Amino acid sequence: MANKTWLITGTSTGFGRSLATLLAQKPDLNLVATARHTDQLDYLDQYDHGQIQKLTLDVTKRDEIDQVVKQVNDRFGSIDVLVNNAGLGYFGTFEESDRDAVQYMFNVNVWGLADMTRAVLPTMRKQRSGAIVNFSSIAGLHSFPTLSFYNGTKYAVEGLSESLAQEVKDLNIKVLLIEPSGFRTDWAGRSSQKTVPTSPDYQQFAASIKQNNATAHHEAGDPDAAAEIIYDQVTNNYDNLPLRLPLGKFASDMAIDKYTKSLADFKRLRDISVSADKPEK
């Protein structure tokens, strides 16, 4: 696939920054890097030879989404790859999580991604080509304590993306889910909010929540390596692009473990499941 124009959300830090840095150095493509504050994108200036566009974007604001898509089309005439990277984390037990903070996370992780994709799809349908890269997480396949609502946002991204992939298949539009485990980004640090349990019944989780800031940027995953993999998959493997791509050993192990155990359970319950059907006579 000749990837002329890449549009990436959330490029001030983390995966978005690594991917934007990589793409900015590719002379054969255009890069549209977005962030809520474009002064955080100065790191791209050294690579800009007229092929980089930096735009202000808060994915929770639909008017800004529409304006960004219009500006990209006006300047470059196409959107060939959309990378929905903007996202937040939240640590807290299900019972004690802050309702407003969780709602905002859903607005960013789910509705921001959905609105961004819906705004770009008319361009890709007209082109009869395009790749939509949605950042999910291993937490979109495998649930963990203190991440129930974050899990919920990523399970939603998985479901939306899987259905979308079937709807746009005949239009030559691809969907790729990125499912990272722990990477050296700001996700576990300043890009996530934390509510430490106060109930004695949940104190076994308090220490792990408190430690997240300290362990940030010490994870096994390398975001620069992830950026290289994503670029290679979209550019060189477009015709056989997988729907799901776990990144990191932990992500791969957890995905295999989840589906292996689920398959065993489904087979064990097969007779009970089938017995729920009663065909009409």
Coordinates of C-alpha atoms in Angstrom, one line a residue:
M1 CA 0.0 0.0 0.0
A2 CA 1.3 3.4 -0.9
N3 CA 0.7 5.2 2.4
K4 CA 0.6 8.9 1.4
T5 CA -0.9 10.5 4.5
W6 CA -0.9 9.3 8.1
L7 CA -3.1 11.0 10.7
I8 CA -2.2 10.2 14.3
T9 CA -4.0 11.3 17.5
G10 CA -2.2 11.8 20.7
T11 CA 1.4 12.4 19.5
S12 CA 2.7 14.4 22.4
T13 CA 4.0 11.3 24.3
G14 CA 4.2 7.5 24.2
F15 CA 3.3 5.4 21.2
G16 CA 2.0 8.4 19.3
R17 CA 5.3 10.3 19.7
S18 CA 7.4 7.3 18.7
L19 CA 5.3 6.6 15.7
A20 CA 5.3 10.3 14.7
T21 CA 9.0 10.6 15.1
L22 CA 9.5 7.5 12.8
L23 CA 7.1 8.7 10.1
A24 CA 8.5 12.2 10.1
Q25 CA 11.7 10.8 8.8
K26 CA 10.0 9.0 5.8
P27 CA 10.4 11.2 2.7
D28 CA 7.6 9.4 0.8
L29 CA 4.7 10.2 3.1
N30 CA 2.9 13.0 4.8
L31 CA 2.4 13.1 8.6
V32 CA -0.4 14.8 10.4
A33 CA 0.4 14.9 14.1
T34 CA -2.3 16.0 16.6
A35 CA -2.3 16.8 20.3
R36 CA -4.4 19.0 22.6
H37 CA -1.4 21.4 22.8
T38 CA 0.7 21.6 19.6
D39 CA 3.6 23.3 21.4
Q40 CA 4.3 19.8 22.7
L41 CA 5.1 18.7 19.1
D42 CA 8.2 20.8 18.6
Y43 CA 10.3 17.7 18.5
L44 CA 9.0 17.2 14.9
D45 CA 10.3 20.6 13.6
Q46 CA 13.8 19.2 12.8
Y47 CA 12.2 16.8 10.3
D48 CA 9.7 19.1 8.6
H49 CA 10.4 19.7 5.0
G50 CA 6.8 20.6 4.2
Q51 CA 5.3 17.2 4.7
I52 CA 4.3 17.6 8.4
Q53 CA 1.1 19.2 9.6
K54 CA 0.7 19.8 13.4
L55 CA -2.9 20.3 14.5
T56 CA -4.7 20.9 17.7
L57 CA -7.1 18.1 18.6
D58 CA -9.1 17.1 21.6
V59 CA -10.8 13.9 20.5
T60 CA -13.7 14.5 22.9
K61 CA -14.7 17.6 20.8
R62 CA -16.4 16.6 17.6
D63 CA -16.1 20.1 16.1
E64 CA -12.3 19.8 16.4
I65 CA -12.4 16.4 14.8
D66 CA -14.3 17.6 11.9
Q67 CA -12.0 20.6 11.5
V68 CA -8.9 18.4 11.6
V69 CA -10.3 16.0 8.9
K70 CA -11.1 19.0 6.7
Q71 CA -7.7 20.6 7.1
V72 CA -5.9 17.3 6.3
N73 CA -8.0 16.8 3.1
D74 CA -7.5 20.4 2.1
R75 CA -3.8 20.2 2.4
F76 CA -2.9 16.6 1.4
G77 CA -6.0 15.4 -0.5
S78 CA -6.2 12.0 1.3
I79 CA -6.1 10.2 4.6
D80 CA -4.5 6.8 4.0
V81 CA -3.8 5.7 7.6
L82 CA -5.7 6.8 10.7
V83 CA -4.0 5.9 14.0
N84 CA -6.3 6.2 17.0
N85 CA -3.7 6.4 19.7
A86 CA -5.1 9.0 22.1
G87 CA -6.1 7.4 25.3
L88 CA -6.1 7.4 29.1
G89 CA -5.8 4.9 31.9
Y90 CA -7.5 4.5 35.2
F91 CA -6.6 2.4 38.2
G92 CA -9.1 1.7 41.0
T93 CA -11.4 -1.0 42.2
F94 CA -14.8 -1.2 40.5
E95 CA -16.7 -0.2 43.6
E96 CA -14.6 2.8 44.5
S97 CA -13.7 4.2 41.1
D98 CA -14.7 7.9 40.5
R99 CA -17.7 8.1 38.2
D100 CA -16.8 11.3 36.5
A101 CA -13.2 10.3 35.8
V102 CA -14.4 7.0 34.4
Q103 CA -16.9 8.7 32.2
Y104 CA -14.2 11.0 30.8
M105 CA -12.0 8.0 30.1
F106 CA -14.8 6.4 28.1
N107 CA -15.3 9.7 26.2
V108 CA -11.6 9.6 25.2
N109 CA -10.9 5.9 24.7
V110 CA -14.2 4.9 23.1
W111 CA -16.2 7.8 21.8
G112 CA -13.1 9.8 20.8
L113 CA -11.9 6.8 18.8
A114 CA -15.3 6.2 17.3
D115 CA -16.0 9.8 16.3
M116 CA -12.5 10.1 14.8
T117 CA -13.0 7.0 12.8
R118 CA -16.5 8.0 11.6
A119 CA -15.2 11.4 10.5
V120 CA -12.4 9.8 8.4
L121 CA -14.4 6.9 6.9
P122 CA -16.1 9.0 4.1
T123 CA -12.6 9.9 2.8
M124 CA -11.4 6.3 2.9
R125 CA -14.6 5.0 1.3
K126 CA -14.2 7.5 -1.6
Q127 CA -10.6 6.4 -2.0
R128 CA -11.6 2.7 -1.7
S129 CA -8.5 2.2 0.5
G130 CA -7.2 3.0 3.9
A131 CA -6.0 1.5 7.2
I132 CA -7.5 2.2 10.6
V133 CA -5.1 1.4 13.4
N134 CA -6.9 1.4 16.8
F135 CA -4.9 1.2 20.0
S136 CA -6.5 -1.3 22.3
S137 CA -4.5 -3.1 24.9
I138 CA -3.9 -6.6 26.2
A139 CA -6.5 -5.3 28.7
G140 CA -9.0 -5.5 25.9
L141 CA -8.6 -9.2 25.8
H142 CA -7.6 -10.1 29.4
S143 CA -9.1 -8.4 32.5
F144 CA -7.0 -7.4 35.5
P145 CA -8.0 -6.2 39.1
T146 CA -8.1 -2.4 39.6
L147 CA -8.5 -1.9 35.8
S148 CA -12.2 -2.9 35.4
F149 CA -13.3 0.4 33.7
Y150 CA -10.2 0.6 31.6
N151 CA -10.8 -3.0 30.6
G152 CA -14.3 -1.9 29.7
T153 CA -13.1 0.9 27.4
K154 CA -10.7 -1.5 25.6
Y155 CA -13.2 -4.3 25.3
A156 CA -15.4 -1.8 23.6
V157 CA -12.7 -0.8 21.2
E158 CA -12.2 -4.5 20.4
G159 CA -15.9 -5.0 19.7
L160 CA -16.3 -1.9 17.6
S161 CA -13.2 -2.6 15.6
E162 CA -14.1 -6.2 14.9
S163 CA -17.5 -5.3 13.5
L164 CA -16.1 -2.3 11.6
A165 CA -13.5 -4.6 9.9
Q166 CA -16.3 -6.7 8.5
E167 CA -18.3 -3.7 7.3
V168 CA -15.4 -2.1 5.3
K169 CA -13.7 -5.2 4.1
D170 CA -15.2 -5.0 0.6
L171 CA -14.2 -1.4 0.4
N172 CA -10.5 -2.3 0.7
I173 CA -10.3 -0.6 4.1
K174 CA -8.3 -2.5 6.7
V175 CA -8.6 -2.4 10.5
L176 CA -5.7 -3.2 12.8
L177 CA -6.0 -3.6 16.6
I178 CA -2.8 -2.9 18.6
E179 CA -2.8 -4.7 21.9
P180 CA 0.3 -3.8 23.9
S181 CA 1.3 -5.0 27.3
G182 CA 3.6 -2.8 29.5
F183 CA 5.6 -0.3 27.5
R184 CA 7.9 2.6 28.5
T185 CA 5.3 5.3 27.9
D186 CA 3.5 7.7 30.3
W187 CA 0.4 5.4 30.5
A188 CA 1.0 4.0 34.0
G189 CA 2.3 7.4 35.1
R190 CA 0.8 10.8 34.3
S191 CA -1.5 9.5 31.5
S192 CA -3.6 7.5 34.0
Q193 CA -5.7 8.6 37.1
K194 CA -5.6 6.5 40.2
T195 CA -8.0 6.0 43.1
V196 CA -6.4 4.2 46.0
P197 CA -8.9 2.0 47.9
T198 CA -10.1 3.2 51.3
S199 CA -12.2 0.1 52.2
P200 CA -10.3 -2.5 54.3
D201 CA -11.8 -5.1 52.0
Y202 CA -9.7 -3.9 49.1
Q203 CA -6.5 -3.0 50.8
Q204 CA -4.6 -5.9 49.0
F205 CA -4.8 -3.7 45.8
A206 CA -3.7 -0.4 47.4
A207 CA 0.1 -1.0 47.1
S208 CA 0.0 -2.0 43.5
I209 CA -2.0 1.2 42.5
K210 CA 0.4 3.4 44.5
Q211 CA 3.5 1.8 42.8
N212 CA 2.4 2.5 39.2
N213 CA 4.0 6.0 39.1
A214 CA 7.3 4.5 40.3
T215 CA 7.3 1.7 37.8
A216 CA 6.4 3.9 34.8
H217 CA 9.1 3.9 32.1
H218 CA 10.7 0.7 33.4
E219 CA 8.4 -1.7 31.5
A220 CA 9.8 -4.3 29.1
G221 CA 8.1 -2.8 26.0
D222 CA 10.0 -0.4 23.7
P223 CA 7.6 2.1 22.1
D224 CA 10.1 2.8 19.3
A225 CA 10.2 -0.9 18.4
A226 CA 6.4 -0.9 18.4
A227 CA 6.3 2.0 16.0
E228 CA 8.6 0.1 13.6
I229 CA 6.4 -2.9 13.7
I230 CA 3.2 -0.9 13.1
Y231 CA 4.7 0.9 10.2
D232 CA 6.0 -2.3 8.7
Q233 CA 2.7 -4.1 9.0
V234 CA 0.6 -1.3 7.5
T235 CA 3.2 -0.6 4.7
N236 CA 4.5 -4.0 3.8
N237 CA 1.7 -6.3 4.9
Y238 CA -1.4 -4.4 3.9
D239 CA -3.1 -7.2 2.0
N240 CA -2.7 -9.6 4.9
L241 CA -3.0 -7.2 7.8
P242 CA -4.1 -9.0 11.0
L243 CA -7.1 -7.8 12.9
R244 CA -5.3 -8.2 16.2
L245 CA -1.6 -7.6 17.0
P246 CA -0.5 -8.2 20.6
L247 CA 2.8 -6.4 21.3
G248 CA 5.1 -7.6 24.0
K249 CA 5.8 -11.0 25.4
F250 CA 3.3 -10.5 28.3
A251 CA 0.6 -9.5 25.8
S252 CA 1.2 -12.5 23.6
D253 CA 1.3 -14.9 26.6
M254 CA -1.9 -13.4 28.1
A255 CA -3.8 -13.5 24.8
I256 CA -2.9 -17.1 24.2
D257 CA -3.7 -18.0 27.8
K258 CA -7.1 -16.3 27.6
Y259 CA -8.2 -17.9 24.4
T260 CA -6.8 -21.3 25.3
K261 CA -8.8 -21.3 28.6
S262 CA -11.9 -19.9 27.0
L263 CA -11.9 -22.5 24.2
A264 CA -11.6 -25.3 26.8
D265 CA -14.6 -23.8 28.7
F266 CA -16.7 -23.5 25.6
K267 CA -16.0 -27.1 24.6
R268 CA -16.8 -28.3 28.2
L269 CA -20.1 -26.5 28.1
R270 CA -20.9 -27.4 24.6
D271 CA -23.8 -29.8 25.3
I272 CA -25.4 -27.4 27.8
S273 CA -25.1 -24.5 25.3
V274 CA -26.7 -26.4 22.5
S275 CA -29.5 -27.6 24.7
A276 CA -30.8 -24.0 25.0
D277 CA -32.0 -24.2 21.4
K278 CA -35.4 -25.6 20.6
P279 CA -36.1 -25.4 16.9
E280 CA -39.6 -24.6 15.9
K281 CA -41.6 -27.5 14.5

